[in-house]
Amino acid sequence: MEWNLEEGRPIYAQLVELIQMRIAAGQYAPGEKLPSVRELAAEAAVNPNTMQRAFAELERSGLIVTQRTNGRTVTEDEDRIREVRKRLAETHVREFFARMRSLGYSVSDIRDFVREYSEEGET
Amino acid sequence: MLGKLFKYEWKAVSWMNLLLVAISAGVTLLGVVYFQTPLWKEMIHGSMGSGALSSMMANSLGILLSIGGALTYILVLVGVRFGQMIFLGVRYYRSMFSDEGYLTHTLPVKPSSLLISKTVTAGCWMLIVNFLLLVFTVILVLAAILGVAPVSFGEAWDIFRQAMASILEEPSSRATLLLWLAIGLLEPFLNMGILFGSLTLGHYSRKNKGLMGILAYCGVSLAVSMLTVICNMILLSVLQVRGTVGQWFLVNGKSLSSLIVDIAVAAGLMIWAHAIVKNRLNLE
Amino acid sequence: MSDLLEIQGLSKAYDVRNHAVDNISITLPRGKIIGLLGPNGSGKTTLIKMITGLLKPDAGEIRICGEEIGPQTKARVAYLPDRTYLSGGETIEGILNYFQDFYSDFSKESAEEMLKNLGIDTDVKLKTLSKGNKEKVQLILVMSRKADMYLLDEPIAGVDPAARDYILRTIINNYNPEATVLISTHLISDIEQVLDEVIFMRRGKLVLYTSVDNIREKHGKSVDAYFREVFAC
C-alpha cells in the first residue's frame, strides 16, 4: 500500500489513517512489531516528528501498544482491529454513496449496480 | 588545525613547484652538457689563436649557440620565477575568494590560520626555488669555466673557499653578506605576504575581485619602490656618510631600505588582509 | 540548553535602496526540519551565508548555541551550498580524508557506505562525475557530519526526481532530535511533507514563521498552495 498524501489536510492525520488501513488489512499482523518511526518516516518520505505524532495518536486510541521488552507492536486485541476495519469500511461506503449520488444515481439504483457488479465478479 | 592547513596547502602547491624545479634542472643540464662539447672549447680556444676558415665558422656557430643558449636559459629562469608567483597567487585567490572559498571559509579555523598557512607555505617554496635557481646558475657557470679552463674541480673549490674566507674577514663585506643572506631568507615570505595581502584588497570590489586584486598588487609594488627610495634617502641623510660605515650604507642602503620597506608593507598588508577576512568577508 | 539559532535585528544591504536582508529577528529550536521559503531574490541565500560566516552582516547579531559566528560555530554547522565548492582535481577519497581531518564530527564510514550504495567509486576524481553525482557527493559529505545545524541551500533544485527522493530520504534518515535542519528552497511541494515548520521571506523581510500543521489546519490547504496565495503577484 502506497503512502499517498493529500494536500489540504494535516499530514499526521493522514498517516494515522494509512497505518490504520495497513493494520486493518493485516499488513501489520496483531501483536507484530512495527517498524521504527524513522524507518516508516523514510518510507513515507515524511518528517519523523510527524510520524511520531501519528504513532502517538494510534497509541492513544489503543491500536498500537508500547511494551518495555518488545517496543511498539500492533495490539493483540482483535476486536479493536475489527472495529477499526469496520469504521474504515463505513467511511469508504459513505464516500462511495456520496459520489454515486452526485452522479445522479438513487439509492435503489446503487443497490442494483452493486448486485450486478458483484455477480459479474463471481463468474 | 594550523598544522593540518599547512599539510593540505603544501600538498596542493607541491606538484607545480616541483615541475618548475624540474624544468630549471633540465635546462641547466642541457647547458652543462653543451659546455662539455668541443664546440664550446673550440670557440673559446679558437678566439685565442688560429685564423683558419673552418674554425672561424665553428666559432660563429659556437657564439650564436652560446648567446642564444644564454638568453634562453635566462628566459627560462625568469619564466620559472614569474610562473611560480602567478601560480601561487592564483591558488591563493581561488582557494579564498572563488567557489572554493565556500569550503575554505566554513572550515572551523581562524582567519589568521588561513593566512599564515598559505603565506608561509608559498614563502617556503619560493625560498626553495630561489635557492635552487641560484645553485643551478652557479653550476652552469662553473661548467662553462671548467669546460675550458685548465683548472680541476678541486682547484676551483679551493679558489672559492679562499675568496669566501677573505670576504668573511673584512667586516664591511661580512655585513654585506649577512644583509644578502637576510634578504634571501626573508624576501620570499615578504613577497608572498605582499602578493596575498594585495590580492585580498581586491575583495572590496563586488564584481571584479580578481582584477582589483591584481591592480592592488601593481599599486602596492609601485608604492614599495617609491618608499624604498625615500627610506634610502632618509637612511643616508640621517647617518651622514662618514668613514667606512657611511661608505657601506652608500653601497648597500638601497638593499637595506628595500628589506625594511618590504617588512613594513608586508606586515601592514597582512594585518589589513586579516581584518578583511575576519570582518568584511563577502563571498559571492 | 540554549536555543539553536538566535537572530536579532539582522540586516545586510548591498546598496542604499536594496536590503537583501531587512531587520530579521527569529529564534530556531532544536530537533526540527525547517523550510526557508521565498521567491528568488527574497534574501534566503544571503541569510544562510551570514549564518555560515561567508558574509558579514551590516547590523544585528547571530548566535549559534549562544556563541558568535566563528570557528567554534563553524565546527557545529554543516553547510551545503547551491554550487560546487570542491576542487575537481581531488579524488573522493582525498576529500573524505580532508573532511575527517578538519571536522571531528565527520563519519568517514557513513559517507563511504552511502557512496557505496549509490555505486560511486571513491578512487575517482570529482571532475569525472556527472552533475547529479557531484551534488549527491556534496550532500553525503554534509549528512555524514553529526552537526548541530544543517544548512541546505536549494538541495533539490535542478535535480531529477529519483535523486530528489534520495536526498529527502537521506535527510530523514539522518534526522537527529538534537539538531535542526534548515532547507532553503523554492520547490515547496516536493519538500513539504518533510518539514516541521516553515519560514516565509519576501524582499529581505520575515513574513511568517509557523508549523506546517498550522497552515494545513487553519487554511485547509498545503503550504505550497498557501504560499502561492501569499506571494501571488
XYZ file of N, CA and C in Angstrom, chain B residues 102, chain C residues 5 20-21 24 28 32-52 78-83 135 139 142-143 149-159 164 167-168 171 180-192 194-202 223 227:
228
model
N 33.947 28.766 -0.470
C 32.839 28.270 0.331
C 33.299 27.139 1.238
N 19.511 28.594 17.271
C 19.888 29.754 16.471
C 19.095 30.958 16.930
N 19.099 43.284 1.163
C 18.998 41.857 0.870
C 18.343 41.150 2.060
N 18.725 41.582 3.256
C 18.088 41.073 4.473
C 17.732 42.283 5.312
N 15.827 41.221 10.373
C 15.181 39.946 10.715
C 15.544 39.517 12.129
N 15.364 29.802 16.386
C 15.038 28.454 15.932
C 15.381 27.430 17.006
N 14.199 20.222 14.700
C 13.159 20.455 13.688
C 13.762 20.491 12.295
N 12.915 20.140 11.328
C 13.305 20.326 9.935
C 12.487 21.514 9.440
N 13.186 22.572 9.109
C 12.512 23.844 8.813
C 12.785 24.268 7.382
N 11.726 24.709 6.714
C 11.883 25.187 5.350
C 12.023 26.692 5.326
N 13.031 27.182 4.602
C 13.192 28.614 4.413
C 12.689 28.912 3.007
N 11.479 29.465 2.949
C 10.814 29.586 1.661
C 10.655 31.036 1.245
N 10.737 31.250 -0.056
C 10.538 32.607 -0.548
C 10.898 32.655 -2.008
N 10.387 33.662 -2.725
C 10.724 33.751 -4.145
C 12.216 34.021 -4.314
N 12.698 33.839 -5.542
C 14.106 34.138 -5.794
C 14.379 35.596 -5.491
N 15.508 35.838 -4.845
C 15.839 37.215 -4.528
C 15.225 37.712 -3.230
N 14.611 36.798 -2.450
C 13.997 37.264 -1.207
C 14.994 37.356 -0.065
N 16.227 36.899 -0.306
C 17.233 37.038 0.740
C 17.568 35.760 1.466
N 17.044 34.634 0.996
C 17.276 33.362 1.685
C 18.758 33.010 1.700
N 19.391 33.065 0.525
C 20.800 32.688 0.452
C 21.654 33.663 1.243
N 21.320 34.943 1.194
C 22.072 35.929 1.963
C 21.985 35.611 3.448
N 20.795 35.271 3.891
C 20.619 34.929 5.301
C 21.468 33.722 5.677
N 21.405 32.693 4.843
C 22.176 31.482 5.132
C 23.669 31.764 5.143
N 24.132 32.583 4.191
C 25.565 32.878 4.150
C 26.020 33.652 5.381
N 25.127 34.422 5.960
C 25.512 35.131 7.183
C 25.589 34.165 8.360
N 24.724 33.167 8.370
C 24.778 32.180 9.449
C 26.058 31.348 9.345
N 26.480 31.061 8.102
C 27.700 30.264 7.949
C 28.958 31.086 8.068
N 26.888 22.334 9.491
C 27.211 21.642 8.237
C 26.451 22.351 7.131
N 27.183 22.848 6.153
C 26.590 23.695 5.123
C 26.691 23.048 3.751
N 25.558 23.019 3.052
C 25.538 22.543 1.674
C 25.174 23.715 0.781
N 26.135 24.313 0.094
C 25.827 25.474 -0.734
C 25.152 25.065 -2.032
N 24.680 26.057 -2.769
C 23.964 25.758 -4.005
C 24.907 25.686 -5.198
N 26.157 25.352 -4.967
C 27.122 25.298 -6.069
C 28.191 24.261 -5.735
N 26.524 16.481 -6.913
C 25.659 17.047 -5.883
C 25.387 16.046 -4.779
N 26.165 16.357 -0.812
C 25.139 16.122 0.200
C 25.613 15.078 1.202
N 27.942 16.426 3.787
C 27.263 17.209 4.820
C 26.515 16.297 5.778
N 25.810 15.316 5.234
C 24.979 14.455 6.062
C 25.793 13.471 6.887
N 23.599 21.964 13.432
C 22.738 22.642 12.473
C 23.162 22.305 11.056
N 22.194 21.919 10.253
C 22.462 21.646 8.846
C 21.798 22.736 8.017
N 22.584 23.361 7.155
C 22.022 24.402 6.295
C 22.104 23.919 4.858
N 20.964 23.667 4.256
C 20.966 23.166 2.891
C 20.370 24.235 1.983
N 21.182 24.761 1.092
C 20.708 25.815 0.201
C 20.317 25.213 -1.137
N 19.006 25.182 -1.410
C 18.477 24.623 -2.658
C 19.043 23.228 -2.946
N 18.816 22.274 -2.067
C 19.410 20.955 -2.296
C 18.753 20.163 -3.420
N 17.496 20.515 -3.767
C 16.848 19.681 -4.774
C 16.575 20.396 -6.094
N 17.012 21.610 -6.222
C 16.793 22.322 -7.487
C 17.676 21.718 -8.570
N 17.149 21.613 -9.766
C 17.951 21.121 -10.886
C 18.383 19.674 -10.737
N 17.562 18.900 -10.036
C 17.938 17.510 -9.780
C 16.771 16.622 -10.198
N 16.016 13.474 -6.186
C 15.297 14.272 -5.200
C 14.808 13.375 -4.057
N 17.634 12.374 -1.875
C 18.070 13.460 -0.999
C 17.131 13.593 0.191
N 15.806 13.566 -0.064
C 14.852 13.711 1.035
C 14.952 12.550 2.001
N 17.960 12.964 4.189
C 17.729 13.964 5.236
C 16.910 13.349 6.365
N 18.998 20.676 14.102
C 17.965 21.289 13.267
C 18.469 21.393 11.836
N 17.553 21.117 10.914
C 17.894 21.227 9.503
C 17.135 22.404 8.917
N 17.858 23.314 8.286
C 17.211 24.446 7.637
C 17.395 24.281 6.133
N 16.279 24.099 5.424
C 16.347 23.862 3.985
C 15.775 25.061 3.257
N 16.619 25.674 2.429
C 16.130 26.807 1.669
C 15.745 26.317 0.280
N 14.533 26.618 -0.149
C 14.135 26.149 -1.459
C 12.976 26.966 -1.998
N 12.786 26.889 -3.311
C 11.566 27.471 -3.858
C 10.663 26.368 -4.414
N 11.094 25.107 -4.278
C 10.290 23.959 -4.719
C 9.570 23.382 -3.511
N 8.477 24.024 -3.126
C 7.851 23.687 -1.854
C 7.125 22.355 -1.873
N 6.352 22.088 -2.922
C 5.503 20.896 -2.896
C 6.324 19.622 -2.773
N 7.535 19.620 -3.307
C 8.349 18.409 -3.230
C 8.855 18.130 -1.835
N 8.893 19.177 -1.025
C 9.606 19.026 0.226
C 8.687 19.181 1.428
N 7.480 19.600 1.170
C 6.568 19.970 2.238
C 6.377 18.908 3.309
N 8.249 16.800 4.461
C 9.417 16.551 5.300
C 9.586 17.650 6.357
N 8.882 18.750 6.167
C 9.097 19.913 7.036
C 8.233 19.898 8.287
N 8.809 20.348 9.391
C 8.037 20.589 10.617
C 7.455 21.992 10.571
N 8.364 22.939 10.236
C 7.987 24.350 10.291
C 8.461 25.038 9.021
N 7.873 26.203 8.771
C 8.310 26.961 7.595
C 8.528 28.426 7.952
N 9.490 29.017 7.239
C 9.737 30.454 7.350
C 9.504 31.038 5.966
N 8.649 32.053 5.901
C 8.431 32.739 4.617
C 9.222 34.028 4.624
N 9.945 34.264 3.539
C 10.671 35.534 3.414
C 10.261 36.226 2.139
N 10.170 37.535 2.212
C 9.940 38.287 0.984
C 10.712 39.577 1.047
N 1.053 23.853 2.174
C 1.925 25.020 2.316
C 2.199 25.620 0.941
N 1.381 29.282 0.086
C 2.486 30.140 -0.340
C 2.119 30.902 -1.611
